[in-house]
Short mmCIF file of C-alpha atoms in Angstrom, two decimals:
data_model
loop_
_atom_site.label_atom_id
_atom_site.label_comp_id
_atom_site.label_asym_id
_atom_site.label_seq_id
_atom_site.Cartn_x
_atom_site.Cartn_y
_atom_site.Cartn_z
CA UNK A 1 0.25 -0.20 0.11
CA UNK A 2 2.71 2.18 0.91
CA UNK A 3 4.03 2.25 -2.69
CA UNK A 4 0.85 2.52 -3.97
CA UNK A 5 0.15 5.99 -2.35
CA UNK A 6 3.97 6.77 -3.59
CA UNK A 7 3.34 6.17 -7.37
CA UNK A 8 -0.14 7.79 -6.72
CA UNK A 9 1.70 11.41 -4.88
CA UNK A 10 4.32 10.81 -7.78
CA UNK A 11 2.09 11.29 -10.24
CA UNK A 12 0.16 13.37 -8.28
CA UNK A 13 3.21 16.27 -8.65
CA UNK A 14 4.13 14.99 -12.13
CA UNK A 15 1.10 15.86 -13.27
CA UNK A 16 1.34 18.86 -11.77
CA UNK A 17 4.40 19.97 -13.05
CA UNK A 18 3.01 19.18 -16.33
CA UNK A 19 -0.05 21.53 -15.83
CA UNK A 20 2.35 24.52 -14.58
CA UNK A 21 4.68 24.01 -17.17
CA UNK A 22 1.45 24.11 -19.94
CA UNK A 23 -0.59 27.23 -17.81
CA UNK A 24 2.47 28.78 -17.86
CA UNK A 25 3.37 28.88 -21.31
CA UNK A 26 -0.73 30.20 -21.89
CA UNK A 27 -0.17 33.03 -19.84
CA UNK A 28 3.32 34.01 -20.35
CA UNK A 29 2.96 34.99 -24.05
CA UNK A 30 5.47 35.78 -27.15
CA UNK A 31 7.28 38.47 -26.42
CA UNK A 32 6.96 41.10 -30.37
CA UNK A 33 8.53 44.60 -31.31
CA UNK A 34 7.59 46.20 -34.77
CA UNK A 35 9.79 45.61 -37.55
CA UNK A 36 9.43 48.89 -39.67
CA UNK A 37 9.68 47.22 -43.04
CA UNK A 38 12.33 49.45 -45.47
CA UNK A 39 13.39 47.63 -48.66
CA UNK A 40 17.15 47.81 -49.20
CA UNK A 41 17.97 51.74 -49.99
CA UNK A 42 20.98 54.54 -52.48
CA UNK A 43 23.24 54.74 -50.17
CA UNK A 44 23.73 58.52 -49.13
CA UNK A 45 26.77 60.67 -51.16
CA UNK A 46 30.16 61.07 -49.17
CA UNK A 47 30.40 64.43 -48.58
CA UNK A 48 33.53 64.78 -45.10
CA UNK A 49 34.98 68.03 -43.49
CA UNK A 50 38.63 67.35 -45.11
CA UNK A 51 37.15 67.25 -48.09
CA UNK A 52 37.84 70.87 -48.66
CA UNK A 53 41.28 70.47 -48.22
CA UNK A 54 41.72 68.95 -51.92
CA UNK A 55 43.11 66.17 -50.54
CA UNK A 56 46.03 67.93 -48.03
CA UNK A 57 46.10 70.43 -45.27
CA UNK A 58 49.07 72.96 -44.16
CA UNK A 59 50.84 71.47 -41.06
CA UNK A 60 48.01 72.06 -37.70
CA UNK A 61 51.03 73.11 -35.71
CA UNK A 62 52.88 72.35 -32.44
CA UNK A 63 48.79 72.77 -30.03
CA UNK A 64 47.06 71.02 -31.94
CA UNK A 65 46.13 68.29 -30.34
CA UNK A 66 45.09 68.80 -27.45
CA UNK A 67 41.10 69.15 -27.52
CA UNK A 68 39.60 66.70 -25.04
CA UNK A 69 36.94 66.00 -27.80
CA UNK A 70 36.54 66.71 -31.41
CA UNK A 71 32.93 66.53 -32.81
CA UNK A 72 32.52 66.38 -36.14
CA UNK A 73 30.61 65.57 -39.22
CA UNK A 74 30.42 61.88 -39.72
CA UNK A 75 29.17 58.89 -42.41
CA UNK A 76 29.00 55.68 -43.17
CA UNK A 77 28.86 53.87 -46.50
CA UNK A 78 29.31 52.48 -49.30
CA UNK A 79 29.57 55.22 -51.04
CA UNK A 80 32.42 55.13 -51.92
CA UNK A 81 30.89 52.60 -55.23
CA UNK A 82 28.32 55.66 -56.38
CA UNK A 83 28.27 53.11 -60.10
CA UNK A 84 26.63 50.34 -57.99
CA UNK A 85 22.41 49.34 -58.04
CA UNK A 86 21.49 48.82 -54.00
CA UNK A 87 21.27 44.56 -54.36
CA UNK A 88 25.29 44.96 -56.15
CA UNK A 89 25.98 46.38 -53.89
CA UNK A 90 24.64 43.89 -50.96
CA UNK A 91 25.93 40.72 -53.19
CA UNK A 92 29.13 42.23 -52.74
CA UNK A 93 28.69 42.59 -48.34
CA UNK A 94 28.13 39.00 -48.57
CA UNK A 95 31.50 38.56 -51.24
CA UNK A 96 33.60 40.23 -48.65
CA UNK A 97 32.61 38.96 -45.35
CA UNK A 98 32.12 35.32 -46.52
CA UNK A 99 36.42 36.13 -47.48
CA UNK A 100 36.37 38.29 -44.02
CA UNK A 101 35.18 35.29 -41.77
CA UNK A 102 37.19 32.34 -44.19
CA UNK A 103 40.37 34.80 -43.54
CA UNK A 104 39.46 34.70 -39.39
CA UNK A 105 39.00 31.17 -38.91
CA UNK A 106 43.01 30.53 -40.85
CA UNK A 107 44.98 33.12 -38.84
CA UNK A 108 42.40 31.71 -35.82
CA UNK A 109 42.94 28.10 -37.08
CA UNK A 110 46.53 28.53 -37.63
CA UNK A 111 47.33 29.44 -34.11
CA UNK A 112 47.46 26.40 -31.95
CA UNK A 113 51.21 25.91 -31.75
CA UNK A 114 52.02 29.78 -32.55
CA UNK A 115 50.65 33.24 -32.75
CA UNK A 116 49.94 34.76 -36.33
CA UNK A 117 50.72 38.23 -36.40
CA UNK A 118 48.99 40.91 -38.09
CA UNK A 119 47.37 60.14 -22.28
CA UNK A 120 44.62 60.93 -19.51
CA UNK A 121 41.42 61.59 -20.15
CA UNK A 122 42.10 63.59 -24.21
CA UNK A 123 40.39 62.15 -26.45
CA UNK A 124 39.02 62.23 -30.14
CA UNK A 125 36.78 61.58 -32.64
CA UNK A 126 36.79 60.27 -36.05
CA UNK A 127 34.23 59.96 -39.23
CA UNK A 128 33.78 56.12 -39.97
CA UNK A 129 31.82 54.93 -43.27
CA UNK A 130 30.82 51.08 -44.91
CA UNK A 131 33.26 50.56 -47.60
CA UNK A 132 34.47 48.79 -51.26
CA UNK A 133 37.36 46.45 -48.74
CA UNK A 134 37.85 43.66 -50.25
CA UNK A 135 40.29 42.40 -47.48
CA UNK A 136 39.77 42.45 -43.74
CA UNK A 137 37.10 45.01 -42.40
CA UNK A 138 33.91 46.81 -43.89
CA UNK A 139 34.59 50.22 -42.39
CA UNK A 140 36.05 53.97 -43.53
CA UNK A 141 37.24 56.90 -41.54
CA UNK A 142 39.70 59.32 -43.23
CA UNK A 143 42.52 60.79 -41.46
CA UNK A 144 45.88 62.80 -42.90
CA UNK A 145 48.36 60.97 -42.43
CA UNK A 146 52.87 62.96 -42.60
CA UNK A 147 53.24 67.07 -41.74
CA UNK A 148 52.07 68.21 -43.83
CA UNK A 149 49.44 66.10 -44.43
CA UNK A 150 47.71 64.05 -46.91
CA UNK A 151 44.24 62.99 -46.03
CA UNK A 152 43.32 59.63 -47.10
CA UNK A 153 40.37 56.54 -46.36
CA UNK A 154 41.69 54.11 -43.84
CA UNK A 155 39.97 51.07 -43.02
CA UNK A 156 39.11 51.28 -39.01
CA UNK A 157 39.42 47.08 -37.88
CA UNK A 158 38.93 45.25 -35.02
CA UNK A 159 39.73 42.52 -35.33
CA UNK A 160 43.34 43.44 -36.76
CA UNK A 161 46.48 44.65 -35.42
CA UNK A 162 49.33 46.77 -37.26
CA UNK A 163 49.17 50.58 -38.95
CA UNK A 164 50.15 50.54 -42.76
CA UNK A 165 49.72 51.88 -45.64
CA UNK A 166 50.27 51.45 -49.90
CA UNK A 167 53.83 53.84 -50.05
CA UNK A 168 55.80 55.37 -53.27
CA UNK A 169 57.54 53.53 -54.51
CA UNK A 170 54.68 50.99 -55.81
CA UNK A 171 56.25 47.76 -55.69
CA UNK A 172 52.55 46.57 -56.51
CA UNK A 173 49.66 48.62 -55.04
CA UNK A 174 46.14 48.46 -55.41
CA UNK A 175 43.60 51.44 -57.07
CA UNK A 176 42.36 53.50 -53.77
CA UNK A 177 40.51 56.00 -54.06
CA UNK A 178 43.62 59.30 -53.33
CA UNK A 179 47.69 59.60 -54.48
CA UNK A 180 49.11 57.01 -52.73
CA UNK A 181 51.32 58.68 -50.14
CA UNK A 182 54.38 59.65 -51.19
CA UNK A 183 57.04 58.94 -46.98
CA UNK A 184 59.27 61.72 -48.91
CA UNK A 185 57.11 65.09 -49.60
CA UNK A 186 56.68 64.58 -45.61
CA UNK A 187 58.77 66.77 -43.31
CA UNK A 188 57.55 63.66 -39.94
CA UNK A 189 58.10 60.32 -42.28
CA UNK A 190 60.73 58.25 -39.92
CA UNK A 191 62.22 54.67 -40.43
CA UNK A 192 62.98 52.35 -37.47
CA UNK A 193 65.24 51.13 -36.23
CA UNK A 194 66.39 47.23 -36.42
CA UNK A 195 67.79 46.25 -32.78
CA UNK A 196 65.22 49.10 -31.73
CA UNK A 197 61.84 48.16 -29.41
CA UNK A 198 59.72 49.31 -31.98
CA UNK A 199 60.88 46.22 -34.45
CA UNK A 200 60.98 43.89 -31.65
CA UNK A 201 57.21 43.44 -31.11
CA UNK A 202 56.60 42.37 -34.63
CA UNK A 203 55.75 38.74 -35.06
CA UNK A 204 58.69 37.95 -38.25
CA UNK A 205 60.44 41.60 -38.48
CA UNK A 206 62.91 41.56 -41.14
CA UNK A 207 65.99 43.70 -42.17
CA UNK A 208 67.71 46.28 -44.74
CA UNK A 209 70.53 46.80 -46.46
CA UNK A 210 70.06 50.27 -44.28
CA UNK A 211 69.32 48.70 -40.86
CA UNK A 212 66.07 49.20 -40.56
CA UNK A 213 63.01 47.24 -40.03
CA UNK A 214 61.28 46.10 -42.31
CA UNK A 215 57.97 44.72 -41.37
CA UNK A 216 55.04 42.03 -43.10
CA UNK A 217 51.33 41.25 -42.39
CA UNK A 218 49.47 38.38 -44.24
CA UNK A 219 45.92 37.35 -44.26
CA UNK A 220 43.95 34.26 -44.15
CA UNK A 221 42.78 34.60 -47.59
CA UNK A 222 46.72 34.73 -49.21
CA UNK A 223 46.62 38.92 -49.32
CA UNK A 224 49.71 41.09 -47.79
CA UNK A 225 51.41 44.13 -47.31
CA UNK A 226 55.26 44.38 -46.33
CA UNK A 227 57.45 47.00 -46.46
CA UNK A 228 59.41 49.40 -44.44
CA UNK A 229 58.14 50.12 -40.68
CA UNK A 230 58.00 53.05 -39.36
CA UNK A 231 56.19 56.70 -37.50
CA UNK A 232 54.82 59.59 -38.85
CA UNK A 233 52.21 61.76 -37.18
CA UNK A 234 48.61 60.67 -38.31
CA UNK A 235 45.96 63.74 -38.57
CA UNK A 236 41.91 63.81 -37.47
CA UNK A 237 40.67 67.12 -38.62
CA UNK A 238 42.88 69.65 -36.28
CA UNK A 239 44.05 66.71 -33.66
CA UNK A 240 48.08 65.15 -34.54
CA UNK A 241 49.17 62.09 -32.56
CA UNK A 242 52.76 62.14 -33.12
CA UNK A 243 55.20 58.78 -33.96
CA UNK A 244 52.30 56.25 -34.90
CA UNK A 245 54.46 53.46 -36.23
CA UNK A 246 52.98 52.06 -39.48
CA UNK A 247 54.10 50.01 -41.85
CA UNK A 248 54.65 51.87 -45.03
CA UNK A 249 54.03 49.86 -47.97
CA UNK A 250 54.93 49.32 -51.58
CA UNK A 251 54.63 45.41 -51.73
CA UNK A 252 50.66 44.82 -51.31
CA UNK A 253 48.39 41.81 -53.16
CA UNK A 254 45.00 40.88 -52.27
CA UNK A 255 43.48 43.70 -49.78
CA UNK A 256 41.65 46.61 -50.59
CA UNK A 257 39.80 48.73 -53.65
CA UNK A 258 38.97 52.42 -52.05
CA UNK A 259 40.82 52.58 -49.58
CA UNK A 260 45.33 53.31 -48.34
CA UNK A 261 45.57 51.04 -45.79
CA UNK A 262 43.77 49.76 -42.28
CA UNK A 263 43.75 51.13 -38.71
CA UNK A 264 44.39 48.40 -36.76
CA UNK A 265 41.77 49.41 -34.10
CA UNK A 266 42.94 44.91 -31.99
CA UNK A 267 44.15 44.23 -28.70
CA UNK A 268 47.30 43.47 -30.00
CA UNK A 269 50.86 45.53 -29.00
CA UNK A 270 50.66 47.07 -31.95
CA UNK A 271 47.48 48.35 -32.65
CA UNK A 272 46.44 51.78 -32.90
CA UNK A 273 44.75 52.13 -29.04
CA UNK A 274 47.61 50.25 -27.28
CA UNK A 275 50.05 52.12 -28.97
CA UNK A 276 48.36 55.69 -28.14
CA UNK A 277 47.37 54.48 -25.52
CA UNK A 278 49.43 56.87 -22.70
CA UNK A 279 47.29 60.02 -24.32
CA UNK A 280 43.50 58.35 -24.63
CA UNK A 281 43.91 55.46 -21.72
CA UNK A 282 43.12 52.86 -24.52
CA UNK A 283 39.48 53.27 -24.53
CA UNK A 284 37.65 54.75 -28.05
CA UNK A 285 33.66 52.95 -28.73
CA UNK A 286 31.87 53.41 -32.64
CA UNK A 287 28.68 53.45 -33.21
CA UNK A 288 27.35 51.86 -36.91
CA UNK A 289 24.40 53.12 -38.23
CA UNK A 290 21.36 50.84 -39.41
CA UNK A 291 22.02 51.30 -43.51
CA UNK A 292 18.88 50.50 -44.65
CA UNK A 293 16.82 52.87 -42.29
CA UNK A 294 18.69 56.23 -42.04
CA UNK A 295 21.21 58.01 -43.40
CA UNK A 296 22.66 59.63 -40.26
CA UNK A 297 26.59 58.37 -39.81
CA UNK A 298 28.53 56.52 -37.97
CA UNK A 299 31.59 57.36 -36.07
CA UNK A 300 34.58 56.29 -33.77
CA UNK A 301 35.03 57.96 -31.20
CA UNK A 302 39.08 58.00 -28.43
CA UNK A 303 39.84 58.66 -25.30
CA UNK A 304 37.47 59.03 -21.99
CA UNK A 305 34.82 60.34 -24.08
CA UNK A 306 34.23 57.16 -25.97
CA UNK A 307 32.94 55.98 -22.37
CA UNK A 308 28.88 55.35 -22.44
CA UNK A 309 27.45 56.62 -18.74
CA UNK A 310 24.63 54.06 -20.28
CA UNK A 311 26.51 51.14 -20.87
CA UNK A 312 26.12 47.96 -20.47
CA UNK A 313 29.51 46.11 -19.48
CA UNK A 314 31.07 42.98 -19.94
CA UNK A 315 33.72 41.19 -19.16
CA UNK A 316 36.83 40.63 -22.66
CA UNK A 317 38.30 37.40 -22.01
CA UNK A 318 42.42 36.01 -23.21
CA UNK A 319 42.92 33.95 -25.91
CA UNK A 320 46.55 32.57 -24.63
CA UNK A 321 46.88 31.78 -28.23
CA UNK A 322 45.74 35.02 -29.90
CA UNK A 323 45.88 38.64 -28.54
CA UNK A 324 44.39 40.65 -31.17
CA UNK A 325 40.70 39.59 -30.91
CA UNK A 326 37.90 40.78 -28.73
CA UNK A 327 36.44 37.18 -26.70
CA UNK A 328 33.10 38.16 -25.22
CA UNK A 329 31.85 34.61 -22.03
CA UNK A 330 27.96 34.57 -24.87
CA UNK A 331 25.86 32.84 -21.79
CA UNK A 332 22.53 32.30 -23.52
CA UNK A 333 20.15 33.64 -26.44
CA UNK A 334 15.98 34.79 -25.71
CA UNK A 335 13.86 35.00 -27.64
CA UNK A 336 10.10 35.90 -27.11
CA UNK A 337 11.37 36.81 -23.60
CA UNK A 338 12.14 33.46 -23.26
CA UNK A 339 15.88 32.12 -23.01
CA UNK A 340 16.49 29.25 -26.41
CA UNK A 341 16.19 25.64 -24.76
CA UNK A 342 20.31 24.00 -25.92
CA UNK A 343 21.81 27.32 -25.79
CA UNK A 344 23.81 27.55 -23.32
CA UNK A 345 27.65 28.71 -22.73
CA UNK A 346 29.20 25.83 -23.16
CA UNK A 347 28.16 26.07 -26.05
CA UNK A 348 30.63 29.29 -26.54
CA UNK A 349 33.48 28.27 -24.83
CA UNK A 350 36.80 29.13 -24.63
CA UNK A 351 39.38 26.59 -23.97
CA UNK A 352 42.79 26.61 -22.52
CA UNK A 353 44.25 25.44 -26.29
CA UNK A 354 42.50 29.09 -27.59
CA UNK A 355 39.88 26.98 -29.21
CA UNK A 356 36.55 28.74 -29.57
CA UNK A 357 35.22 31.37 -27.62
CA UNK A 358 33.00 34.22 -29.02
CA UNK A 359 34.23 37.72 -30.47
CA UNK A 360 32.85 40.13 -31.10
CA UNK A 361 33.44 41.62 -35.23
CA UNK A 362 33.70 45.09 -36.11
CA UNK A 363 34.82 43.39 -39.56
CA UNK A 364 32.16 41.17 -39.82
CA UNK A 365 28.92 41.71 -41.13
CA UNK A 366 26.29 39.22 -40.28
CA UNK A 367 26.51 37.16 -36.82
CA UNK A 368 28.07 33.40 -36.45
CA UNK A 369 27.44 31.11 -34.32
CA UNK A 370 28.47 28.01 -34.02
CA UNK A 371 25.94 25.41 -35.66
CA UNK A 372 24.24 24.03 -32.91
CA UNK A 373 23.22 27.25 -31.74
CA UNK A 374 22.61 29.01 -34.71
CA UNK A 375 19.80 26.03 -35.35
CA UNK A 376 17.67 26.38 -31.57
CA UNK A 377 17.91 30.00 -32.79
CA UNK A 378 16.64 29.94 -35.73
CA UNK A 379 14.59 27.45 -34.91
CA UNK A 380 12.18 29.50 -31.94
CA UNK A 381 12.51 32.41 -33.99
CA UNK A 382 10.94 30.14 -36.54
CA UNK A 383 8.32 28.99 -34.26
CA UNK A 384 7.79 32.46 -32.95
CA UNK A 385 7.29 34.15 -36.46
CA UNK A 386 5.34 31.36 -38.26
CA UNK A 387 2.91 34.02 -38.57
CA UNK A 388 4.48 36.21 -41.36
CA UNK A 389 4.91 34.50 -45.18
CA UNK A 390 7.46 32.68 -45.77
CA UNK A 391 10.53 33.06 -48.70
CA UNK A 392 13.30 31.19 -50.57
CA UNK A 393 16.86 30.44 -48.91
CA UNK A 394 19.03 33.37 -49.99
CA UNK A 395 22.83 33.16 -50.46
CA UNK A 396 23.50 32.75 -47.14
CA UNK A 397 20.57 33.15 -45.24
CA UNK A 398 18.39 29.90 -44.74
CA UNK A 399 15.83 32.16 -42.81
CA UNK A 400 13.66 33.99 -45.37
CA UNK A 401 10.27 36.37 -45.07
CA UNK A 402 8.02 37.76 -47.86
CA UNK A 403 7.69 41.17 -46.52
CA UNK A 404 5.83 42.83 -49.35
CA UNK A 405 3.69 45.44 -49.20
CA UNK A 406 3.91 45.78 -46.49
CA UNK A 407 4.65 49.19 -43.60
CA UNK A 408 5.29 47.17 -40.61
CA UNK A 409 5.17 43.36 -39.14
CA UNK A 410 6.18 42.15 -35.86
CA UNK A 411 8.73 39.54 -34.82
CA UNK A 412 9.65 37.54 -32.04
CA UNK A 413 12.61 39.84 -29.58
CA UNK A 414 15.93 38.37 -29.63
CA UNK A 415 18.35 39.18 -26.55
CA UNK A 416 22.27 38.54 -26.48
CA UNK A 417 22.79 36.90 -23.10
CA UNK A 418 26.52 38.13 -21.88
CA UNK A 419 28.23 37.92 -18.99
CA UNK A 420 26.60 40.17 -16.65
CA UNK A 421 25.23 42.70 -20.00
CA UNK A 422 22.32 42.18 -21.87
CA UNK A 423 21.51 42.90 -25.07
CA UNK A 424 18.36 43.08 -26.76
CA UNK A 425 18.47 44.19 -30.41
CA UNK A 426 16.40 46.42 -32.53
CA UNK A 427 14.48 44.40 -34.85
CA UNK A 428 16.01 46.08 -37.94
CA UNK A 429 18.96 43.98 -36.55
CA UNK A 430 18.20 40.79 -37.02
CA UNK A 431 15.46 40.35 -39.81
CA UNK A 432 17.24 42.44 -42.80
CA UNK A 433 16.55 43.40 -46.44
CA UNK A 434 17.65 41.00 -48.48
CA UNK A 435 15.89 43.25 -51.79
CA UNK A 436 13.69 46.08 -53.52
CA UNK A 437 10.77 43.81 -53.31
CA UNK A 438 10.53 43.50 -49.81
CA UNK A 439 13.05 40.54 -49.00
CA UNK A 440 13.85 39.92 -45.80
CA UNK A 441 15.89 37.77 -43.68
CA UNK A 442 16.61 36.89 -40.36
CA UNK A 443 20.58 38.05 -40.53
CA UNK A 444 22.09 34.52 -38.79
CA UNK A 445 24.47 32.02 -39.44
CA UNK A 446 25.18 28.71 -38.33
CA UNK A 447 29.36 27.70 -38.91
CA UNK A 448 31.34 24.84 -38.48
CA UNK A 449 34.27 26.43 -36.46
CA UNK A 450 34.09 26.09 -32.92
CA UNK A 451 34.20 30.03 -33.09
CA UNK A 452 31.44 32.11 -33.47
CA UNK A 453 31.10 36.03 -34.28
CA UNK A 454 29.43 38.18 -33.40
CA UNK A 455 28.89 40.33 -36.05
CA UNK A 456 28.45 44.29 -37.22
CA UNK A 457 24.37 43.95 -38.33
CA UNK A 458 23.46 43.20 -34.61
CA UNK A 459 25.74 46.11 -33.78
CA UNK A 460 24.21 48.59 -35.61
CA UNK A 461 22.47 51.06 -33.21
CA UNK A 462 24.63 50.47 -30.59
CA UNK A 463 27.24 52.61 -29.05
CA UNK A 464 29.83 49.39 -28.28
CA UNK A 465 33.32 50.26 -26.22
CA UNK A 466 36.46 49.35 -26.00
CA UNK A 467 37.34 49.84 -22.27
CA UNK A 468 40.52 48.43 -22.66
CA UNK A 469 42.09 49.71 -19.68
CA UNK A 470 38.72 47.44 -17.66
CA UNK A 471 39.31 44.86 -19.95
CA UNK A 472 35.83 45.11 -20.52
CA UNK A 473 32.95 45.87 -24.07
CA UNK A 474 29.84 47.75 -23.34
CA UNK A 475 26.62 48.04 -24.67
CA UNK A 476 24.09 51.26 -25.51
CA UNK A 477 21.46 51.07 -26.70
CA UNK A 478 20.33 54.43 -29.10
CA UNK A 479 24.34 55.18 -28.71
CA UNK A 480 24.82 57.59 -32.25
CA UNK A 481 23.01 60.30 -31.55
#
């Protein structure tokens, strides 16, 4: 009798638990938010404050660069190519994205045994536009190089460290929008001796017959740049930053079209934030606007003023094999107000050998999640968006919808849960237009690699704060104002 009583009691409690779960499911409806349906549009015309100088500017003078803040007119976009349709620009973006991700995975894989290279309170900000890089990086700024400064477009890239640009004379240079920089015409250009500490910071330094330091940066897609390692003055409109160590590339192959070079914003020893930490406190932030919904500008800020007071922070993790990337701890994802079953911190763990993990990257567009996590997220989103008309797959996107004829729709909410920071995404950051006829796709993709990447589509509209001094990254919603 005792056994029967126990079985009856167990059945009662089991049934009660199931009943409570079903009741909770019925009383806690899926959370939705509104997506305004904006199809792909033509990018606004590119315009820079520096353009009045026609590519050069007189020496700003010794007192420049003392400003604690500097407000500039800022821009974004694929505006370096005015002869492409919105669909063509989007297709090029996905092509670049595929090369970018392949390059990042190649770099991480090659570090299994060894690394592969790549002041107080004052600050400045500068323009950022998304562009037409065919190599590493998606976003561009315009800055002056040398004395007097010659203004050129430079890629901003959180996945790279070494600062470099094309230099005359060229053994091989790709096409760029501005004249190639000639170091012979700059009063502030200086070579770096082979035995100097700066030269030794390179992963594979070289030396020429004049005992001057040589550099080479190779990317995972096979592209590279090589030349003299030197110091030079960079000018962000009227703010000068002297003695920045950079590569003066005379042989640059398989790289960008349009931009003159790259401003590395990575975590390594030779990145721009690391080099200028004494002046800008190893802090910077950017805010990338939604290219399909607004003509507002994107921006980047260096210094203490880069840190938003409304930002929610998550700690940076260290990869013992590779110091370039910014690793974050992703512990879960919610769809429609509920945690997605099957997505846990274990899927995103960075191990002691440098495998796995999650990086945040400005140069990747579409977020890649390790495949089990992606499939769980996708299936949860599909279930919550069952009211929307499905459309055929598009490129790397396997979950698309036909929103033609609609001005707005309700879509399930999506929240990324980082350690200490929940990032609630606007609808435009995960359901994006892929053509001009109303097709929208879920802007995540799966990867067989153990490395997951938080891309720039998911970062849109947030001020993303990189506080290297505090070893943390923060997110402030509506940070582009």
